[in-house]
Short mmCIF file of C-alpha atoms in Angstrom, two decimals:
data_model
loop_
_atom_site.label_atom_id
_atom_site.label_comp_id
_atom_site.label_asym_id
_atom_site.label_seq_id
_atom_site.Cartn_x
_atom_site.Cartn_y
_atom_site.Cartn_z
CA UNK D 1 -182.38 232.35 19.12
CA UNK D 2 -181.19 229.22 17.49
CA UNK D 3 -180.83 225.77 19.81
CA UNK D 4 -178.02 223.12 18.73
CA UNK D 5 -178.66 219.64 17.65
CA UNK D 6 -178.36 217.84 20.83
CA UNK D 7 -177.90 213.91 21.47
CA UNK D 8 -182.13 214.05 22.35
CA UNK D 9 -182.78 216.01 19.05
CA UNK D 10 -180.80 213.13 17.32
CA UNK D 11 -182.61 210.78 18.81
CA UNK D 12 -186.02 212.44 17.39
CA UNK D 13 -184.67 212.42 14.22
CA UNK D 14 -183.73 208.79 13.98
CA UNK D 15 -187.31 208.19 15.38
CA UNK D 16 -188.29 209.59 12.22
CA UNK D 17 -186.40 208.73 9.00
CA UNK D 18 -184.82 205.32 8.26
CA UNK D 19 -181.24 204.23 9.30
CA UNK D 20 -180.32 205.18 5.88
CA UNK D 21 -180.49 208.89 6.22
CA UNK D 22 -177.75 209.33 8.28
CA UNK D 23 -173.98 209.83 8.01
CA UNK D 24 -171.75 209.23 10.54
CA UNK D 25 -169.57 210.82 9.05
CA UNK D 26 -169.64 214.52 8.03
CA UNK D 27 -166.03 215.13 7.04
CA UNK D 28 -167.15 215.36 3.14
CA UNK D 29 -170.30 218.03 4.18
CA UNK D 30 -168.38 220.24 6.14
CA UNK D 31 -165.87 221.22 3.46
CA UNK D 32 -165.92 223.32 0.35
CA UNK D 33 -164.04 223.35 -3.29
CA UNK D 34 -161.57 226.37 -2.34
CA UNK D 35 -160.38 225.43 1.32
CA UNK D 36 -161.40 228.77 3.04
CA UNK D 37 -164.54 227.69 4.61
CA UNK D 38 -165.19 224.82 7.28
CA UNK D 39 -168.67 223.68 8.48
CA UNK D 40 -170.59 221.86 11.42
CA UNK D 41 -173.64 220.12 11.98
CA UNK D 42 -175.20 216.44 11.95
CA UNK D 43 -175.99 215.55 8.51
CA UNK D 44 -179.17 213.78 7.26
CA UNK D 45 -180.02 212.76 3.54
CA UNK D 46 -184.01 211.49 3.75
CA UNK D 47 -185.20 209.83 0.76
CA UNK D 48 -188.37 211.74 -0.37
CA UNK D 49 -190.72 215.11 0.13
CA UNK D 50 -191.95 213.50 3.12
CA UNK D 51 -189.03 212.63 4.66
CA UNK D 52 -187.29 216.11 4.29
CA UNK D 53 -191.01 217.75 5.07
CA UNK D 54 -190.48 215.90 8.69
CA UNK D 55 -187.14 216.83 8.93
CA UNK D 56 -188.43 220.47 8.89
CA UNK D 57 -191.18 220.30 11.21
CA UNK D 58 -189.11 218.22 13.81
CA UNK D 59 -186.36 221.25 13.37
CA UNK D 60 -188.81 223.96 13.73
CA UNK D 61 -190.52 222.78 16.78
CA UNK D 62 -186.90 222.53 18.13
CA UNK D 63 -185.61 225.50 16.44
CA UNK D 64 -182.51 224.17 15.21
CA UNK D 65 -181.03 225.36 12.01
CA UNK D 66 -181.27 223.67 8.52
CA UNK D 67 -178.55 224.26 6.07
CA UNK D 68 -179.74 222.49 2.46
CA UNK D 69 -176.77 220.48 0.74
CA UNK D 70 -176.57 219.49 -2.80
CA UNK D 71 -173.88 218.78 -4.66
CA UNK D 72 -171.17 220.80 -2.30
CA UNK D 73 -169.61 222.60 -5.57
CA UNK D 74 -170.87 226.03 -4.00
CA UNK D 75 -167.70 228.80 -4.12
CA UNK D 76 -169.65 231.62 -0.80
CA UNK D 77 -170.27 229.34 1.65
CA UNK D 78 -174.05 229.01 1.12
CA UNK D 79 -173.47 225.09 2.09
CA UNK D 80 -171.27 225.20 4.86
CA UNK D 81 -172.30 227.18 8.62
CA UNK D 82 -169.30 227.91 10.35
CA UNK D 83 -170.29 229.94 13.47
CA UNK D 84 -173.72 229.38 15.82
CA UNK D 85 -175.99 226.02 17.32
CA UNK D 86 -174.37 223.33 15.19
CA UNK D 87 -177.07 222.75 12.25
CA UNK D 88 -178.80 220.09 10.87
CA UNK D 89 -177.07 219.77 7.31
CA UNK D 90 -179.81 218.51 4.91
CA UNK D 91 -178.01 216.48 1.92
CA UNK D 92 -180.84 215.92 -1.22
CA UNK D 93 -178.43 213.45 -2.59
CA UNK D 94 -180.71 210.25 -1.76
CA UNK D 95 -183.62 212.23 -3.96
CA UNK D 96 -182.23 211.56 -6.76
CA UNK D 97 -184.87 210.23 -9.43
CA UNK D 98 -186.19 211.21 -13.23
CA UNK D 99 -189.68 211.35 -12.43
CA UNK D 100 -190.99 211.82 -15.69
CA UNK D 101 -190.02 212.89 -19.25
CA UNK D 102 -192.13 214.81 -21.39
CA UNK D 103 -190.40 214.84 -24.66
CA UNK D 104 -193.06 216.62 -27.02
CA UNK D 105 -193.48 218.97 -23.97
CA UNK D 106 -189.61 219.59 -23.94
CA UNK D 107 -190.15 218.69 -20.10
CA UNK D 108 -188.40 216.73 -17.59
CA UNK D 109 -189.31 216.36 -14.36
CA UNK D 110 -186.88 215.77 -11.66
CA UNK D 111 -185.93 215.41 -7.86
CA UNK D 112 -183.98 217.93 -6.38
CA UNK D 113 -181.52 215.79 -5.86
CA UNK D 114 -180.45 214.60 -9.05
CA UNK D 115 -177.21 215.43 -10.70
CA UNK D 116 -176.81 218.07 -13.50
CA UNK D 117 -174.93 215.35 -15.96
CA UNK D 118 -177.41 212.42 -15.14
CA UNK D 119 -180.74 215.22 -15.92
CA UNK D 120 -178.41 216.06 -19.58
CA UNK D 121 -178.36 212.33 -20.06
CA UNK D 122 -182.14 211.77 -19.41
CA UNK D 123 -182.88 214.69 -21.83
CA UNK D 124 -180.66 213.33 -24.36
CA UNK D 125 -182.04 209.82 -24.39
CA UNK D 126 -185.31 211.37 -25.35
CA UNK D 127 -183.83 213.12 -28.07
CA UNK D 128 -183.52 216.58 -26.38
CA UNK D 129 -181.47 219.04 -24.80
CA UNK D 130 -180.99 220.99 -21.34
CA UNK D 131 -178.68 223.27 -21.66
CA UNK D 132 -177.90 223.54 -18.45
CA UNK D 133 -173.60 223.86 -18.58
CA UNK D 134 -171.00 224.18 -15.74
CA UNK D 135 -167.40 222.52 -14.63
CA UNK D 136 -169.10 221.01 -11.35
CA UNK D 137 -172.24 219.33 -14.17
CA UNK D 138 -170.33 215.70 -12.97
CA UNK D 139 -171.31 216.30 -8.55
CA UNK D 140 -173.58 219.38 -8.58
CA UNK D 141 -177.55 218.93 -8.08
CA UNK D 142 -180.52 221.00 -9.87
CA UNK D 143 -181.73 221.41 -6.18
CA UNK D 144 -178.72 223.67 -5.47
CA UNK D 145 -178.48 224.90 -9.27
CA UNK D 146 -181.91 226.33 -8.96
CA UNK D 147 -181.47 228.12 -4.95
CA UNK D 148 -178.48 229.59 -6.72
CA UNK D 149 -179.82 230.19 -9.70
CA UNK D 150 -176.79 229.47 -11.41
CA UNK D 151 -175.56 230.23 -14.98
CA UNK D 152 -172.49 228.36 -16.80
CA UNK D 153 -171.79 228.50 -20.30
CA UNK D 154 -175.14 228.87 -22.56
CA UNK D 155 -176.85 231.78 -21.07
CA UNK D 156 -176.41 233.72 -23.63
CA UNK D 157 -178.06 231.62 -25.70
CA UNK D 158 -181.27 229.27 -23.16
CA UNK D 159 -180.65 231.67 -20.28
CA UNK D 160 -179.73 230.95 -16.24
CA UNK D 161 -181.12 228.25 -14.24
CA UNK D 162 -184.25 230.31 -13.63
CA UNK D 163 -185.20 230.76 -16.96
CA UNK D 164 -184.97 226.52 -17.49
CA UNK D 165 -187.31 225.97 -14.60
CA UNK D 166 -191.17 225.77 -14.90
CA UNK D 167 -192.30 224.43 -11.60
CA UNK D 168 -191.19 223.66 -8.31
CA UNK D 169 -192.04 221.15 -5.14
CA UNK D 170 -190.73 222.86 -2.52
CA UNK D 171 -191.16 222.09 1.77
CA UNK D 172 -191.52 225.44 3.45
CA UNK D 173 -190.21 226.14 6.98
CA UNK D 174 -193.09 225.35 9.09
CA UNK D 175 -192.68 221.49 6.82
CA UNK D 176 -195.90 222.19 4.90
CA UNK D 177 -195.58 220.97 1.47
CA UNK D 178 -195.94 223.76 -1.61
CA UNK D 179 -196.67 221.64 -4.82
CA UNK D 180 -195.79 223.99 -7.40
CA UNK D 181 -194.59 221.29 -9.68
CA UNK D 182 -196.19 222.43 -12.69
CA UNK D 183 -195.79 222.24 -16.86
CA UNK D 184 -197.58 225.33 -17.71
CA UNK D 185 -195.26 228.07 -19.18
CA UNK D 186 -198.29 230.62 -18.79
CA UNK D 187 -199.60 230.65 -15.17
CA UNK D 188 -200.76 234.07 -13.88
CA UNK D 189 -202.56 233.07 -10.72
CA UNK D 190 -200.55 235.35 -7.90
CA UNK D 191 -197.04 236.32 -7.14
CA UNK D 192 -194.29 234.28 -8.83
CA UNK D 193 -193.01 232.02 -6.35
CA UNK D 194 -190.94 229.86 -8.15
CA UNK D 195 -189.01 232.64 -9.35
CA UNK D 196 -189.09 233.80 -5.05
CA UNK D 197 -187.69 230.28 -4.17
CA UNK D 198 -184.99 230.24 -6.98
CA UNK D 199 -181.94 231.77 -6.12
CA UNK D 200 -182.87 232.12 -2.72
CA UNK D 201 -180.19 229.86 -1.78
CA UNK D 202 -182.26 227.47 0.71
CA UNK D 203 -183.05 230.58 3.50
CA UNK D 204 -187.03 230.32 2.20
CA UNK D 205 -187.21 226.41 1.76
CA UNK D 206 -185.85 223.48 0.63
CA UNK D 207 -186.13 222.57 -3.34
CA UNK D 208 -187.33 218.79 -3.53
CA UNK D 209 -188.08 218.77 -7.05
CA UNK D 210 -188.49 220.37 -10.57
CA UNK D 211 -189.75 220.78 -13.76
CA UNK D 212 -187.30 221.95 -16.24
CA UNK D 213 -187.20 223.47 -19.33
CA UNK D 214 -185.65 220.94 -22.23
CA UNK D 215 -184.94 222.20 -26.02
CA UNK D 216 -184.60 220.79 -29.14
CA UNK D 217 -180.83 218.97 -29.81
CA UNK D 218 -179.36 221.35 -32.34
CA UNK D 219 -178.55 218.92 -35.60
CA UNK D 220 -175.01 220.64 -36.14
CA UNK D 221 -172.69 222.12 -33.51
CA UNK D 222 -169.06 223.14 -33.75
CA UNK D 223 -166.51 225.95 -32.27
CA UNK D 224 -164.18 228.14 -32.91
CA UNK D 225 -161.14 229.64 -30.62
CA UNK D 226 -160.11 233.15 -32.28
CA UNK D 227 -157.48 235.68 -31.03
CA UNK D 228 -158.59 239.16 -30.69
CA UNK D 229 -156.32 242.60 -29.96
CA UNK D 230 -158.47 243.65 -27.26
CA UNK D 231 -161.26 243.12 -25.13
CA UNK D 232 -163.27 245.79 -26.94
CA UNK D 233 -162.54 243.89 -30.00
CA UNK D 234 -163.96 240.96 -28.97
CA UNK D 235 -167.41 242.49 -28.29
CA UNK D 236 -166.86 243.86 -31.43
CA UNK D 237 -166.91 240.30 -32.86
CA UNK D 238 -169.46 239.44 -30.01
CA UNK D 239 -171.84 241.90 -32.16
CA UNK D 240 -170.66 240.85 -35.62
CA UNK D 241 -171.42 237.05 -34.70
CA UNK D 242 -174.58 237.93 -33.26
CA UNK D 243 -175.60 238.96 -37.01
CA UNK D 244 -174.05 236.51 -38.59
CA UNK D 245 -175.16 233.47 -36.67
CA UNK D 246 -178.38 234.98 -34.53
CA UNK D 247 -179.67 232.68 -31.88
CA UNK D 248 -177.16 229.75 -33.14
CA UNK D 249 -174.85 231.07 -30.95
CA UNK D 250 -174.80 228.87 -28.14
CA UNK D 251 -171.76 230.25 -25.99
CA UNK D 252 -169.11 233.29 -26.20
CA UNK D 253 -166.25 233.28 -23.69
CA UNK D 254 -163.14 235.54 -23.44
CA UNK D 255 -159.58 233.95 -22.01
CA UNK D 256 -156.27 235.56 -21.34
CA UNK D 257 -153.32 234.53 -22.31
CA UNK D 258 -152.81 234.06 -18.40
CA UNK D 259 -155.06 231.15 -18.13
CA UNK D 260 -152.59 229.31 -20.48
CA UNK D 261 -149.86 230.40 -18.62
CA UNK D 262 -151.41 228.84 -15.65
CA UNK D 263 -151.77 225.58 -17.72
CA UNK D 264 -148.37 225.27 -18.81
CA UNK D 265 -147.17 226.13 -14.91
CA UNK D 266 -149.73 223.31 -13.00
CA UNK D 267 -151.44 221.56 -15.21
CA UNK D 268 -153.62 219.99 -16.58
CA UNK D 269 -152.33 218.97 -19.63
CA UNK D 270 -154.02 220.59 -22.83
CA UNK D 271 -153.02 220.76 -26.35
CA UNK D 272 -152.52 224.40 -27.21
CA UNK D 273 -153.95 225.31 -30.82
CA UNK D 274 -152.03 228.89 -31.20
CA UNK D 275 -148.65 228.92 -32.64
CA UNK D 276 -148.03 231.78 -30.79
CA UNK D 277 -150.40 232.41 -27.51
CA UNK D 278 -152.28 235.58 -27.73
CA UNK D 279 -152.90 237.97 -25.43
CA UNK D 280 -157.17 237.63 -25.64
CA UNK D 281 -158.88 235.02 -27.55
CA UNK D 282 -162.68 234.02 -27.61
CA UNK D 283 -164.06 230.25 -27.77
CA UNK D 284 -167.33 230.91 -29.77
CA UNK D 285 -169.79 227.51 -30.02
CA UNK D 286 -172.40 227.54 -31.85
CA UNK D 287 -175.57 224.71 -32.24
CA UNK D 288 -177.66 224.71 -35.70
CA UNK D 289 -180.66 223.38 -37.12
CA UNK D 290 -180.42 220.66 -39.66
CA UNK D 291 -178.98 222.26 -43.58
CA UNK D 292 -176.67 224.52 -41.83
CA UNK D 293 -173.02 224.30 -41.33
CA UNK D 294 -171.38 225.32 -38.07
CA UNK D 295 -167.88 224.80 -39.69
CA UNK D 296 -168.88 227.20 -42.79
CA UNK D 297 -170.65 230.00 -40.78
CA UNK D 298 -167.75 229.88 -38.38
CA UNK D 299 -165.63 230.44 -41.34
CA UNK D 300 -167.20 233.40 -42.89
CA UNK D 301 -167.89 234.99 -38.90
CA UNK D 302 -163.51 234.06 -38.84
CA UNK D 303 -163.51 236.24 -42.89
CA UNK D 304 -165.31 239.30 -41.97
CA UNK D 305 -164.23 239.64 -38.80
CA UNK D 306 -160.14 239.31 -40.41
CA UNK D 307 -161.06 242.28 -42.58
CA UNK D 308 -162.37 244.64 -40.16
CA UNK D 309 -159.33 243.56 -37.99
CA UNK D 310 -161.28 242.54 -35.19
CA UNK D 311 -159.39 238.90 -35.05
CA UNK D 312 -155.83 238.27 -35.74
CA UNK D 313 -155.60 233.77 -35.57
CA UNK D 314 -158.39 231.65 -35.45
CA UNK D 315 -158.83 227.78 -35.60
CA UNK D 316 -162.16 226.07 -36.55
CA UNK D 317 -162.79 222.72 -35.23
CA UNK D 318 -163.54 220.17 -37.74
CA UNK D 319 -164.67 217.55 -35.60
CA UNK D 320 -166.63 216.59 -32.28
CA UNK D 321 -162.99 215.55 -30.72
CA UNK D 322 -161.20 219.07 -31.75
CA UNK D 323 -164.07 221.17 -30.25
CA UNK D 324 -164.13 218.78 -27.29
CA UNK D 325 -160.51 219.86 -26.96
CA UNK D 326 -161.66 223.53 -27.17
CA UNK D 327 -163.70 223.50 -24.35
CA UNK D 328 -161.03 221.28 -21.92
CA UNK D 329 -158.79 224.20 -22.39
CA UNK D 330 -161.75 226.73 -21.25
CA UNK D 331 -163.34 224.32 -18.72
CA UNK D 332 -159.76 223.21 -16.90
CA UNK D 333 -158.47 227.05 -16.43
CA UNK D 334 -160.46 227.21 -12.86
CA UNK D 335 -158.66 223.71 -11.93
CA UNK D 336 -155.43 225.79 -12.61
CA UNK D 337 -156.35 228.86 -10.76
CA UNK D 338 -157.01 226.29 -8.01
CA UNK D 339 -153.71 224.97 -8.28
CA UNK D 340 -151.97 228.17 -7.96
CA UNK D 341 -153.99 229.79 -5.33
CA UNK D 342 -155.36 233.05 -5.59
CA UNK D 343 -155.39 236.30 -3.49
CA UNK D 344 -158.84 236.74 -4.44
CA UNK D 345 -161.33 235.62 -6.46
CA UNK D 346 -164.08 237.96 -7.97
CA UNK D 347 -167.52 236.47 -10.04
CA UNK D 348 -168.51 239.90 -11.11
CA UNK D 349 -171.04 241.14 -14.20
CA UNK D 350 -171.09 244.58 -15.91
CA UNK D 351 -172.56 245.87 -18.95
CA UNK D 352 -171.44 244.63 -21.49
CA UNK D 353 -170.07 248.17 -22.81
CA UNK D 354 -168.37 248.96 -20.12
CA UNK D 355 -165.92 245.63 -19.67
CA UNK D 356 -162.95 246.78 -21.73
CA UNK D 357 -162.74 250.22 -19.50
CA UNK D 358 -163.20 247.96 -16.32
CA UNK D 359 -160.39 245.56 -17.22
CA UNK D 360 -157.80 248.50 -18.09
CA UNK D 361 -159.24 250.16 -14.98
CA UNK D 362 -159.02 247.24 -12.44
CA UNK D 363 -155.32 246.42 -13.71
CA UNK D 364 -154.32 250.21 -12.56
CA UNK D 365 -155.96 250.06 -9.45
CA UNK D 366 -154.44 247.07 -8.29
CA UNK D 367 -150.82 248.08 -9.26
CA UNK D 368 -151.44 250.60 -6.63
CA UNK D 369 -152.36 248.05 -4.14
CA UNK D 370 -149.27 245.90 -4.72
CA UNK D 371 -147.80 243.52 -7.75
CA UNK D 372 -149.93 240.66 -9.31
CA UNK D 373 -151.04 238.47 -11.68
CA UNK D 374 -154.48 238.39 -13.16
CA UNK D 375 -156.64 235.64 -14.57
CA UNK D 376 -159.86 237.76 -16.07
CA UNK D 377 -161.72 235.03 -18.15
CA UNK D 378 -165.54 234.35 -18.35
CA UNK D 379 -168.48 234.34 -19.66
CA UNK D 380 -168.12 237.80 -22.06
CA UNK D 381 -171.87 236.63 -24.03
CA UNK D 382 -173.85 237.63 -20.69
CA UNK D 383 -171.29 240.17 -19.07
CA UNK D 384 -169.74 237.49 -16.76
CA UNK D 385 -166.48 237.70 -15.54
CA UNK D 386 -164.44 235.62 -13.51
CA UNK D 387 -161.81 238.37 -12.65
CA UNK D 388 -159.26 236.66 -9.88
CA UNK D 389 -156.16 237.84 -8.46
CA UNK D 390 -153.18 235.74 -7.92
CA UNK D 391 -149.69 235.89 -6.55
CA UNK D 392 -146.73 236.91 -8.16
CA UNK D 393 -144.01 233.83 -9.20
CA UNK D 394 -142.60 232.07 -6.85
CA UNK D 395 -144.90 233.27 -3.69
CA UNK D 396 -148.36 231.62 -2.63
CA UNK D 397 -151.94 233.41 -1.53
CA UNK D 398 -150.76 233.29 2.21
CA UNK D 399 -148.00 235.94 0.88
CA UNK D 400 -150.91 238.39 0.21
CA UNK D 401 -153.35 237.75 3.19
CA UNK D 402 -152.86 240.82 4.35
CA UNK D 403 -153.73 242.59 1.13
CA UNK D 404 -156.87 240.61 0.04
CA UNK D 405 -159.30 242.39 1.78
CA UNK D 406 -158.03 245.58 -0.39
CA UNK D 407 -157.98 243.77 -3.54
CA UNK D 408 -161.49 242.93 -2.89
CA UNK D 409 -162.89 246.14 -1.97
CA UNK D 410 -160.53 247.64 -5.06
CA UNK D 411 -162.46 245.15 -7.64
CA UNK D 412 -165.88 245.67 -6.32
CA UNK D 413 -165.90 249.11 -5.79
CA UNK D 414 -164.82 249.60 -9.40
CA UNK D 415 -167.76 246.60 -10.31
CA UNK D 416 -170.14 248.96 -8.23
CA UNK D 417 -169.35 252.38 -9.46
CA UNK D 418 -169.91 251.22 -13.43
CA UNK D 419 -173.09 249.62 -12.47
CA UNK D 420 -172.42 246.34 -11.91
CA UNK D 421 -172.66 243.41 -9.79
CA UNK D 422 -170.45 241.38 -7.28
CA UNK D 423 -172.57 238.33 -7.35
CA UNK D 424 -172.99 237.28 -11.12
CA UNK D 425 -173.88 233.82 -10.68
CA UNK D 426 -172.25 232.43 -7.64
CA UNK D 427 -174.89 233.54 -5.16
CA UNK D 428 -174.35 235.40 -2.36
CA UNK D 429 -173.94 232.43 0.07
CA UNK D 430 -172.33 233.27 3.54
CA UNK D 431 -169.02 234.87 1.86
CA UNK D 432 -170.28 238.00 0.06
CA UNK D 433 -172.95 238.98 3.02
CA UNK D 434 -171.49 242.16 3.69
CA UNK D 435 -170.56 242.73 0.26
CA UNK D 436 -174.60 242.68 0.04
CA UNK D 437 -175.24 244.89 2.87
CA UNK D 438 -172.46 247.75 1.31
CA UNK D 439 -173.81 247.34 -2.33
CA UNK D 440 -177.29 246.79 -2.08
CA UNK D 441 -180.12 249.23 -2.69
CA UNK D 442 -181.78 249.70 0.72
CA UNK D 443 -185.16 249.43 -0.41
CA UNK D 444 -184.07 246.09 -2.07
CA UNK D 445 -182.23 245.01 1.45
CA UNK D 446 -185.39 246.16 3.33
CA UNK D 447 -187.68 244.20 1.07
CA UNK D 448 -185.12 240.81 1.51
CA UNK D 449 -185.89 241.16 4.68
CA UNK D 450 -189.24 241.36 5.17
CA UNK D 451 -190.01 238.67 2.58
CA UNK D 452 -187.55 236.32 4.89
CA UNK D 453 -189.11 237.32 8.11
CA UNK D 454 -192.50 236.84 6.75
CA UNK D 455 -191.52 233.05 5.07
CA UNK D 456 -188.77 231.81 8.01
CA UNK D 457 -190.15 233.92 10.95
CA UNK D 458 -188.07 231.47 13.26
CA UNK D 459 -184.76 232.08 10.91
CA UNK D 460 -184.07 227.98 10.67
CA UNK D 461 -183.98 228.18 6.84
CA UNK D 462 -179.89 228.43 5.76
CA UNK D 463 -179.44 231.23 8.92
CA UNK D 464 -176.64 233.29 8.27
CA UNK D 465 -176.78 232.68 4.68
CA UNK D 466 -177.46 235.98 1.99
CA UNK D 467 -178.94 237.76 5.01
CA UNK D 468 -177.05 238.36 8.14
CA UNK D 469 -178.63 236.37 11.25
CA UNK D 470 -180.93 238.37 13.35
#
């Protein structure tokens, strides 16, 4: 059983870390992107390992709860406790140095803290790359990128957050310190726990820094928007531009023409680069080495794939500025589903085969549940969809309360039975718990479990959070 922080527990905590640390007010950590979820809890932002390794000890002797905070972009709830003892909310945002830079290394090492754009800076002042891509890259922080392992644009290309990350400092419940921070990319010396701690969305420790992966800054990059007949066209092309271009292909994501619809209805403003909208299109971007040309390989991908009628339109960037414009169509069509409101909204992954029958399948099932709109965009490269349900004209999400818990179960059960997942790369968080417990292999469940009772046997870590409280 959990205890609340209490005007005495305050007290020992203020004992402990400078006046710094503390926020009076909460208001900004007890919130989240979306609106559905509301927090509690006295928050604290110490300055270094130490600092947050006292925190921890001071919470376990008390047994009050710790939920980590990073940047607050999370979309399940894995930053935000609603019900229980009012936690201590732990923000990383004061831990928010470049430690080091390794650039013939390709390293970087990091607080937890820092924020995704400031880390792409530091690597590109050295001359290098981390790949690293998402909307929330201005606010969110690698501490929460890595507990939530999170993926973005370029996975199909320099993989998810886990496979950037080479070492980790992270303070354990009981507030002893692991210093896992190391550069090695071969280290076979015991069980993997950096790969344990990642994704584990703050219920086995608290992330306080990192060493991540950095690659070389491709010497030519460009993009492409084409429009495709079909879904199964487009991994048609998906194929065709995988042996074309190989490994240059940095990103491959699929839109309908209901994201622009969205656009045109709420904003924001884009420039549209169709004459006439199509019904699918993919935004391909590519990154080469120096004597290639993204513009001319894009062009012959646009020429075979024209004659084996796999693309119908196309436009090829021919500067920095056009393929920036590209990617503010793709990277503003969640603002506009956030405008509008959806019923409910599904990060889901399949195989990659079986996407075209889901999205014919999924549009028939829900017809049967009631009328709506559908936004299915994502990232296609890695089998990542964002697949979200919205109201019809003219009506708004509180229309359809009643009927989002069956357009839920409708999408995942259909994500389940063709082998999928319901968590791609949002996490798991406090939202999709019991999605977790209806889904999940037992023997995977069981084995959660044990590995959280056996790291966090008082439960203090992120309670409630991808595991159910005991």
């Amino acid at each position: 059983m959990l205890n609340p922080v209490t005007p005495d527990f305050e007290d020992t905590l203020r004992a402990l870390l400078p006046a710094t640390a503390f926020k009076e007010d909460n208001t900004p950590y007890v919130s989240e992107p979306r609106g559905r979820w509301a927090g509690q809890g006295m928050v604290v932002a110490p300055g270094s390992t130490d600092e947050v390794a006292a925190v921890v000890r001071a919470c376990a002797a008390a047994r009050v709860g710790i939920v980590p905070y990073g940047g607050g972009t999370g979309l399940v709830g894995g930053q935000l406790q609603q019900e229980g003892p009012a936690p201590v909310v732990l923000s990383l945002e004061r831990m928010n140095k470049i430690r080091e830079v390794y650039p013939s290394e390709n390293v970087l090492v990091c607080d937890a803290g820092v924020i995704l754009a400031d880390v792409q800076k530091a690597a590109e002042d050295a001359g290098r790359l981390f790949p690293l891509s998402l909307a929330s890259e201005g606010s969110a922080r690698i501490g929460g990128l890595l507990a939530t392992n999170a993926g973005g644009v370029n996975v199909l290309r320099y993989g998810n957050a886990r496979a950037l990350c080479l070492g980790l400092e992270v303070v354990r419940p009981d507030g002893t310190i692991w210093h896992g921070l190391t550069r090695l990319r071969k280290d076979n010396t015991g069980y993997d726990l950096r790969n344990l701690m990642i994704g584990a969305e703050g219920t086995l420790g608290i992330i306080t820094g990192a060493a991540l992966k950095l690659a070389p800054r491709p010497a030519g990059i460009g993009a492409a928007l084409m429009a495709v007949p079909s879904p199964a066209a487009a991994l048609e092309l998906l194929a065709m531009a995988g042996d074309q271009i190989g490994e240059g292909i940095s990103a491959f994501e699929i839109m309908h023409r209901q994201g622009f619809d969205f656009l045109e209805e709420v904003g924001p403003e884009y420039r549209q680069p169709f004459s006439d909208i199509p019904e699918w299109f993919v935004l391909i971007d590519v990154g080469l080495p120096a004597g290639l040309s993204p513009e001319e390989a894009l062009e012959g991908l646009f020429a075979s794939a024209f004659e084996a009628e796999l693309v119908t339109d196309g436009v090829i960037a021919q500067s920095n500025a056009q393929r920036d414009a590209f990617w503010h169509i793709r990277e503003n069509i969640p603002e506009a589903n956030r405008r509008i409101g959806s019923v409910s909204s599904h990060d889901i992954s399949l195989p990659l085969s079986a996407i075209p029958a889901f999205i014919a399948r999924g549009k028939q099932a829900l017809a049967e549940v009631g009328e709506f709109r559908i936004n299915c965009f994502g990232h296609l490269g890695d089998g990542n969809l964002h697949y979200n349900v919205f109201p019809m004209p003219g009506r708004n999400r509180a229309d359809y309360e009643a009927k989002r818990p069956a357009v839920k179960c409708v999408v995942h059960d259909l994500v389940h039975a063709m082998e999928g997942s319901v968590s791609a790369e949002h996490g798991i968080g406090r939202l999709k718990v019991k999605d977790l417990e209806t889904y999940g292999d037992p023997a995977k469940l069981a084995m959660l479990r044990a590995i959280k009772d056996a790291l966090d046997p008082l439960g203090i870590m992120n309670p409630g959070a991808v595991l159910r409280q005991n």
